[in-house]
Amino acid sequence: MSRIFEYFVVCGIGPEIRTMDGNKGYHGPGCMYLPSLLDQYPPPNHSLYPPPPPQLSTCVLPAGVEFYSSGFDSNDPSSFPRSYPIVLTEGDGSKIYVSCISFRDPVCEDIAEAYRIQANSYADKCICLVSRLPSFRVLRSALEEIFALCFSPNGSSKPLWDVIAHMVSSVPLPTPGKERVLFAIESCLLSVEAPPNNGLPHVDISFQPLVQCLDVDNLVRLFTAVLLERRILLRANKYSLLTLVSEAICHLIYPFRWQHVYIPLLFFSGVDYIDAPTPYMMGLHSGVDTSALAMDGVVVVDLEYNRITTSEEIPPIPEPEFSFLRGEIMKLLYPNVIGIDEMKAGIGSVSEHYTKLRAKQWGEEHDLQLRMIFLRFFATVLSGYRNFLENSATHVFNTQAFLKKRSRSTNQPPEPVIAQFLDSHGFLDYLERGVGSDENNNNLLDKLQDAIGRGQNPMSILPSSSVEPEILTVSDSDVGISVSGAKYTYDRFPANIRTEEQEEKRKQILAAVSNAFEYSGRHTPSKDPLADSLSPLERAAERERMVLDIKVKLQGLWLRLLKLGATDDPLSSFEYGTILALIESDAEGIGGSGFVECIREHIHSGWDCHLTEEQFIAVKELLKTAINRATSRNDLLTIRDALEVSSDMYKKDNNNVPDYIQRHLISLSIWEELRFWEGYFDYLMEQSSIKSANYASLVTAQLVVLASHMAGLGLPDNDAWYMIETIAERNSIGSKQFIKIRGFLSHIQQLRNGYWGITSMKAQSVLSLALPSPHSKDANDENQQPTEATGVGRSWVQSMFSRNTTTRSSSFSRVRRWTSDGGNSATNENGTPRKQDLSSGGQKKLQTNVRILRGHNGAITALHCVTKREVWDLVGDREDAGFFISGSTDCSVKIWDPSLRGSEIRATLKGHTRTVRTISSDRGKVVSGSDDQSVLVWDKQTTQLLEELKGHDGPVSCVRMLSGERVLTASHDGTVKMWDVRTDRCVATVGRCSSAVLCMEYDDNVGVLAAAGRDLVANIWDIRASRQMHKLSGHTQWIRSIRMVGDTVITGSDDWTARIWSVSRGTCDAVLACHAGPILCVEYSSLDRGIITGSTDGLLRFWENDDGGIRCAKNVTIHNAAILSINAGEHWLGIGAADNSLSLFHRPQERLGSFSGSGSKMAGWQLYRTPQKTVAMVRCVASDLERKRICSGGRNGLLRLWDATINI
């Protein structure tokens, strides 16, 4: 039997007290504390229902728990109990309805004694009823009766928790439209029923608060913002108002549903969540300060002052629908004013159907009329929409045809608000739910459109309520019967009976707290008795004292280390040596974890010291040692805490801490292990105070925390994405929610720039000339970081790194303004190129075409361009010949023929069991490498699988088809192998690296192989001589890209530099150090011997030889995200970036002869064309310069093919 009430829950202060900032212990009445779940019925060990949402305690007490010196005071309104509803949303979109009463309750004596809290203190407590039925009124009435029964002087005939148990376990869920359930709480009779399912959705709230807080125009503006799925923030000083208005506006958009983050009452500690970039609807108490947030584009609805503000215009609803909507609402709200000129008798009134409502107070009839007004609005706006549903398996809606039809009928151009609404998630969800499903039979929108077409009364579509529901009575035979005749009265809300296990755990927690206070009060360690004479509890208490003793010593040493004078060397000091010894010599890890806790406590108590560079180095080395020791013990808790404090130190005081500690920890191997990040994610899900009412939103928030730390460490983007994706997929949150997470994590590049942005820098790193060949130096020398590299646009999680509003509001224009070009030789190109840079050919009005290629079911992870020469035997000498081959997380490889418009997929190759990472081909075969450690070879013409090459012990990162039926492969196992396709055998392991290989180049003419990756070294082998020629050292971070042309090798690294090497000499000829982020791609322009580099800072730099050196001749800033691909031909240059922007550069033929040795050759590249950018996150890009095509593969599984057809 399904029940109305799932849970009765009590939240408040438990035995483990923490502040909202995470500090353990009681810190006085002025702090706010995290609430805990104290009691519940049914108890935790039952199996009938899933447990209450883990974020429930945080949501029902959104401000936290406060301590008071007094309880209820009739003269103090702030002490009155408060009753309010909240709504939680689960991952599948279902809602949980909670009625709450918060009040001041005495602090338990055992907690007050253990934490030394003043006697007779009070703290906030909240009792809640949890239900799946949106019956707000009965939830509130039942809960208020329980509360009144508890504190009634007359008492109750049964123990209070027996009354609660009977109510929760005995009241059934009524059958919609057929039953009414009557039940009693002591002498109070309550009833509940649900309307029929074939009418408007059940809503047990009044719409009056919505229309009283907002006038008609603001109500329509809010309605429009909800339809267009904006970021909406409601503000009010009453919790109930936020929830009731949020629920009301969600019901007014029926038959559509809000598809995004929905938190009607946001907990105060989650205020930073308001800067999230994806749509949401949240309610926040007006007393919470949001001045430190960007609020860019947020629609702020102030319910107290009837005010709506936003930085982005909300397009108006078009006529005549706007006049209809506004007029009908005015008739409903102000019938006496609207009808003041109408005759009272005789001829029929215009507002006849509102006449009967004039003398009535607002009630259910008004609510129904308001909902029908908005439903009639949708019926009018979407008139005839069913005619534009295409007859295909996917039921795609023909938006353009519908807009054209509407334009013809209104004699107006297409309205932006209608076009945006038809592209919204809500409308797409409506189509998916309604078309071709059972829900279509109860579609009131379609019924209303049919009724209007037949001239019937719109109210006729609603089901008749003439049938009286069946009465079900729930009785309690024990009510009023007491053996002794006694009544149960209470001076506080009673605790439920605890099990022995719960009681023992509570006593242990409070005993540990009490012992800690006693020890710290004596300041001397207690006598150490023999271990055999100690009971388990005494042994645990003794260990707690030992731990406290070590922590006290560390605290003193830490404070003295911070107070060393300017002339003292921290690394040779007594304090540093002692702390290091405590960390290294402690087998149980108390020293390492204690040192980390010292830093954390210092941060939360107020960071009030200046950390010199020498002290910074000392702290960095101590943290590294603590993490290394914790790694050897598999102590993930200490590693996690160390990671957090390494970020918090700068966040607390970025004026007195010279650099980010966190980014100096990248050399530690633990960050490459997925198990650590999975454990950290699980911890955040269980413990984080930033908990959302929606499971998908909760997962998203915690994944963003992980991504911020990965970016702070400088973890390479590909590896960070892989781990984030793996964790997200493990949580099975569904495709729609996964797309939302992708939207959040698309800012990871901006996070990295924002996190590493403000650092010290040596002057020579900003010269326009490249650095000379460096001498050998320490790998930790980090002197080439730019002064300003804050993130792009609205990076809403930058608050995790800094509370500085200047840093938060800075935009990517700061990166663009910072250039390392010392003179005037560099040419800057923005979105609109300068007039003198455009050739006559570039100004021709030539047709461009962008196509979306659909076929993959997962993110595109590999793209390969097949040139016209390679497909000669398949398509002949066709002008538009040329293929693209893509690989995806869906484990498939697809061959695309752009010439087959509308059916571009030529073949789908299946065989891999994990993500495809790399693809290559020749005239007859296609070869692909995957995370499943295999390499597959297909016949290009028959698409048959020819061979499966197995031998790698890690994911395959690179493949290359060679002449003579040979394949060259590289893997994360650090090996490079050569295979003979004809025999399906590995001919030889031609290269071995100490870590994963991420990129490789091979010159088949001379047999020279270059490979690089995570070992920070570019390795050069002579395959024909079977020897390693050089190990080119110099980079301090992973090498992401490599290019080899003749005797020159170019490498790009995460250390923000590119290097030019000589293969024959094995030396570094130059360092290109002008980028403000990791360099992901390098290219060589053979015609002018120039170099092109692309970075995560979104900049494209052109380098050329100048008097024996290398200088930056051109700096292009048209892209706003990481440059993923650079492909240079003789006259054309194709570029692709992660924000789905593409660009094509051209070198005019007439200028080729004008280049001289002293002229700027690289400046001859001119921006020819760039298509309009669309919203997507791109993983890979490939270019076919011969056909002037560029193809990008997105995280949404779509390929975007840009075909710039030109005639030169």
JSON list of N, CA, C and O in Angstrom, two decimals, residues 590-613:
[
{"chain": "A", "resi": 590, "resn": "ILE", "atom": "N", "xyz": [49.82, 10.51, 11.56]},
{"chain": "A", "resi": 590, "resn": "ILE", "atom": "CA", "xyz": [49.28, 11.59, 12.39]},
{"chain": "A", "resi": 590, "resn": "ILE", "atom": "C", "xyz": [50.01, 12.89, 12.11]},
{"chain": "A", "resi": 590, "resn": "ILE", "atom": "O", "xyz": [49.41, 13.97, 12.09]},
{"chain": "A", "resi": 591, "resn": "GLY", "atom": "N", "xyz": [51.33, 12.80, 11.84]},
{"chain": "A", "resi": 591, "resn": "GLY", "atom": "CA", "xyz": [52.09, 14.01, 11.56]},
{"chain": "A", "resi": 591, "resn": "GLY", "atom": "C", "xyz": [51.63, 14.71, 10.30]},
{"chain": "A", "resi": 591, "resn": "GLY", "atom": "O", "xyz": [51.43, 15.93, 10.29]},
{"chain": "A", "resi": 592, "resn": "GLY", "atom": "N", "xyz": [51.48, 13.93, 9.21]},
{"chain": "A", "resi": 592, "resn": "GLY", "atom": "CA", "xyz": [51.05, 14.54, 7.95]},
{"chain": "A", "resi": 592, "resn": "GLY", "atom": "C", "xyz": [49.67, 15.11, 8.03]},
{"chain": "A", "resi": 592, "resn": "GLY", "atom": "O", "xyz": [49.41, 16.26, 7.63]},
{"chain": "A", "resi": 593, "resn": "SER", "atom": "N", "xyz": [48.72, 14.32, 8.56]},
{"chain": "A", "resi": 593, "resn": "SER", "atom": "CA", "xyz": [47.35, 14.81, 8.66]},
{"chain": "A", "resi": 593, "resn": "SER", "atom": "C", "xyz": [47.25, 15.96, 9.66]},
{"chain": "A", "resi": 593, "resn": "SER", "atom": "O", "xyz": [46.49, 16.91, 9.46]},
{"chain": "A", "resi": 594, "resn": "GLY", "atom": "N", "xyz": [48.06, 15.90, 10.72]},
{"chain": "A", "resi": 594, "resn": "GLY", "atom": "CA", "xyz": [48.05, 16.98, 11.69]},
{"chain": "A", "resi": 594, "resn": "GLY", "atom": "C", "xyz": [48.58, 18.28, 11.12]},
{"chain": "A", "resi": 594, "resn": "GLY", "atom": "O", "xyz": [48.06, 19.37, 11.41]},
{"chain": "A", "resi": 595, "resn": "PHE", "atom": "N", "xyz": [49.63, 18.19, 10.30]},
{"chain": "A", "resi": 595, "resn": "PHE", "atom": "CA", "xyz": [50.17, 19.40, 9.68]},
{"chain": "A", "resi": 595, "resn": "PHE", "atom": "C", "xyz": [49.14, 20.04, 8.74]},
{"chain": "A", "resi": 595, "resn": "PHE", "atom": "O", "xyz": [48.95, 21.25, 8.73]},
{"chain": "A", "resi": 596, "resn": "VAL", "atom": "N", "xyz": [48.47, 19.20, 7.96]},
{"chain": "A", "resi": 596, "resn": "VAL", "atom": "CA", "xyz": [47.44, 19.72, 7.07]},
{"chain": "A", "resi": 596, "resn": "VAL", "atom": "C", "xyz": [46.31, 20.38, 7.86]},
{"chain": "A", "resi": 596, "resn": "VAL", "atom": "O", "xyz": [45.80, 21.44, 7.50]},
{"chain": "A", "resi": 597, "resn": "GLU", "atom": "N", "xyz": [45.94, 19.75, 8.97]},
{"chain": "A", "resi": 597, "resn": "GLU", "atom": "CA", "xyz": [44.88, 20.32, 9.79]},
{"chain": "A", "resi": 597, "resn": "GLU", "atom": "C", "xyz": [45.30, 21.64, 10.43]},
{"chain": "A", "resi": 597, "resn": "GLU", "atom": "O", "xyz": [44.49, 22.55, 10.60]},
{"chain": "A", "resi": 598, "resn": "CYS", "atom": "N", "xyz": [46.59, 21.76, 10.77]},
{"chain": "A", "resi": 598, "resn": "CYS", "atom": "CA", "xyz": [47.09, 23.04, 11.30]},
{"chain": "A", "resi": 598, "resn": "CYS", "atom": "C", "xyz": [46.87, 24.16, 10.30]},
{"chain": "A", "resi": 598, "resn": "CYS", "atom": "O", "xyz": [46.42, 25.26, 10.65]},
{"chain": "A", "resi": 599, "resn": "ILE", "atom": "N", "xyz": [47.21, 23.89, 9.04]},
{"chain": "A", "resi": 599, "resn": "ILE", "atom": "CA", "xyz": [47.02, 24.91, 8.01]},
{"chain": "A", "resi": 599, "resn": "ILE", "atom": "C", "xyz": [45.54, 25.23, 7.85]},
{"chain": "A", "resi": 599, "resn": "ILE", "atom": "O", "xyz": [45.15, 26.40, 7.75]},
{"chain": "A", "resi": 600, "resn": "ARG", "atom": "N", "xyz": [44.70, 24.21, 7.86]},
{"chain": "A", "resi": 600, "resn": "ARG", "atom": "CA", "xyz": [43.27, 24.44, 7.69]},
{"chain": "A", "resi": 600, "resn": "ARG", "atom": "C", "xyz": [42.71, 25.29, 8.83]},
{"chain": "A", "resi": 600, "resn": "ARG", "atom": "O", "xyz": [41.94, 26.24, 8.61]},
{"chain": "A", "resi": 601, "resn": "GLU", "atom": "N", "xyz": [43.08, 24.96, 10.07]},
{"chain": "A", "resi": 601, "resn": "GLU", "atom": "CA", "xyz": [42.59, 25.73, 11.20]},
{"chain": "A", "resi": 601, "resn": "GLU", "atom": "C", "xyz": [43.10, 27.17, 11.15]},
{"chain": "A", "resi": 601, "resn": "GLU", "atom": "O", "xyz": [42.37, 28.11, 11.49]},
{"chain": "A", "resi": 602, "resn": "HIS", "atom": "N", "xyz": [44.33, 27.34, 10.72]},
{"chain": "A", "resi": 602, "resn": "HIS", "atom": "CA", "xyz": [44.88, 28.69, 10.59]},
{"chain": "A", "resi": 602, "resn": "HIS", "atom": "C", "xyz": [44.10, 29.48, 9.54]},
{"chain": "A", "resi": 602, "resn": "HIS", "atom": "O", "xyz": [43.83, 30.68, 9.71]},
{"chain": "A", "resi": 603, "resn": "ILE", "atom": "N", "xyz": [43.74, 28.82, 8.45]},
{"chain": "A", "resi": 603, "resn": "ILE", "atom": "CA", "xyz": [42.98, 29.51, 7.40]},
{"chain": "A", "resi": 603, "resn": "ILE", "atom": "C", "xyz": [41.61, 29.93, 7.91]},
{"chain": "A", "resi": 603, "resn": "ILE", "atom": "O", "xyz": [41.19, 31.07, 7.72]},
{"chain": "A", "resi": 604, "resn": "HIS", "atom": "N", "xyz": [40.92, 29.04, 8.60]},
{"chain": "A", "resi": 604, "resn": "HIS", "atom": "CA", "xyz": [39.57, 29.34, 9.04]},
{"chain": "A", "resi": 604, "resn": "HIS", "atom": "C", "xyz": [39.54, 30.29, 10.23]},
{"chain": "A", "resi": 604, "resn": "HIS", "atom": "O", "xyz": [38.52, 30.95, 10.47]},
{"chain": "A", "resi": 605, "resn": "SER", "atom": "N", "xyz": [40.62, 30.35, 10.99]},
{"chain": "A", "resi": 605, "resn": "SER", "atom": "CA", "xyz": [40.65, 31.27, 12.12]},
{"chain": "A", "resi": 605, "resn": "SER", "atom": "C", "xyz": [41.04, 32.68, 11.71]},
{"chain": "A", "resi": 605, "resn": "SER", "atom": "O", "xyz": [41.02, 33.59, 12.53]},
{"chain": "A", "resi": 606, "resn": "GLY", "atom": "N", "xyz": [41.41, 32.89, 10.47]},
{"chain": "A", "resi": 606, "resn": "GLY", "atom": "CA", "xyz": [41.78, 34.22, 9.99]},
{"chain": "A", "resi": 606, "resn": "GLY", "atom": "C", "xyz": [43.25, 34.28, 9.64]},
{"chain": "A", "resi": 606, "resn": "GLY", "atom": "O", "xyz": [44.13, 34.29, 10.51]},
{"chain": "A", "resi": 607, "resn": "TRP", "atom": "N", "xyz": [43.55, 34.28, 8.37]},
{"chain": "A", "resi": 607, "resn": "TRP", "atom": "CA", "xyz": [44.93, 34.30, 7.90]},
{"chain": "A", "resi": 607, "resn": "TRP", "atom": "C", "xyz": [45.48, 35.71, 8.07]},
{"chain": "A", "resi": 607, "resn": "TRP", "atom": "O", "xyz": [45.04, 36.63, 7.40]},
{"chain": "A", "resi": 608, "resn": "ASP", "atom": "N", "xyz": [46.42, 35.89, 8.98]},
{"chain": "A", "resi": 608, "resn": "ASP", "atom": "CA", "xyz": [46.87, 37.25, 9.32]},
{"chain": "A", "resi": 608, "resn": "ASP", "atom": "C", "xyz": [48.38, 37.39, 9.22]},
{"chain": "A", "resi": 608, "resn": "ASP", "atom": "O", "xyz": [49.00, 38.10, 10.00]},
{"chain": "A", "resi": 609, "resn": "CYS", "atom": "N", "xyz": [49.02, 36.71, 8.31]},
{"chain": "A", "resi": 609, "resn": "CYS", "atom": "CA", "xyz": [50.46, 36.79, 8.21]},
{"chain": "A", "resi": 609, "resn": "CYS", "atom": "C", "xyz": [50.88, 36.92, 6.75]},
{"chain": "A", "resi": 609, "resn": "CYS", "atom": "O", "xyz": [50.11, 36.59, 5.85]},
{"chain": "A", "resi": 610, "resn": "HIS", "atom": "N", "xyz": [52.09, 37.41, 6.52]},
{"chain": "A", "resi": 610, "resn": "HIS", "atom": "CA", "xyz": [52.63, 37.52, 5.18]},
{"chain": "A", "resi": 610, "resn": "HIS", "atom": "C", "xyz": [53.56, 36.34, 4.94]},
{"chain": "A", "resi": 610, "resn": "HIS", "atom": "O", "xyz": [54.50, 36.11, 5.70]},
{"chain": "A", "resi": 611, "resn": "LEU", "atom": "N", "xyz": [53.29, 35.58, 3.89]},
{"chain": "A", "resi": 611, "resn": "LEU", "atom": "CA", "xyz": [54.09, 34.40, 3.57]},
{"chain": "A", "resi": 611, "resn": "LEU", "atom": "C", "xyz": [55.16, 34.82, 2.56]},
{"chain": "A", "resi": 611, "resn": "LEU", "atom": "O", "xyz": [54.85, 35.14, 1.42]},
{"chain": "A", "resi": 612, "resn": "THR", "atom": "N", "xyz": [56.42, 34.81, 3.01]},
{"chain": "A", "resi": 612, "resn": "THR", "atom": "CA", "xyz": [57.50, 35.18, 2.11]},
{"chain": "A", "resi": 612, "resn": "THR", "atom": "C", "xyz": [57.74, 34.07, 1.10]},
{"chain": "A", "resi": 612, "resn": "THR", "atom": "O", "xyz": [57.21, 32.96, 1.23]},
{"chain": "A", "resi": 613, "resn": "GLU", "atom": "N", "xyz": [58.57, 34.37, 0.09]},
{"chain": "A", "resi": 613, "resn": "GLU", "atom": "CA", "xyz": [58.85, 33.36, -0.92]},
{"chain": "A", "resi": 613, "resn": "GLU", "atom": "C", "xyz": [59.54, 32.14, -0.30]},
{"chain": "A", "resi": 613, "resn": "GLU", "atom": "O", "xyz": [59.29, 31.00, -0.69]}
]
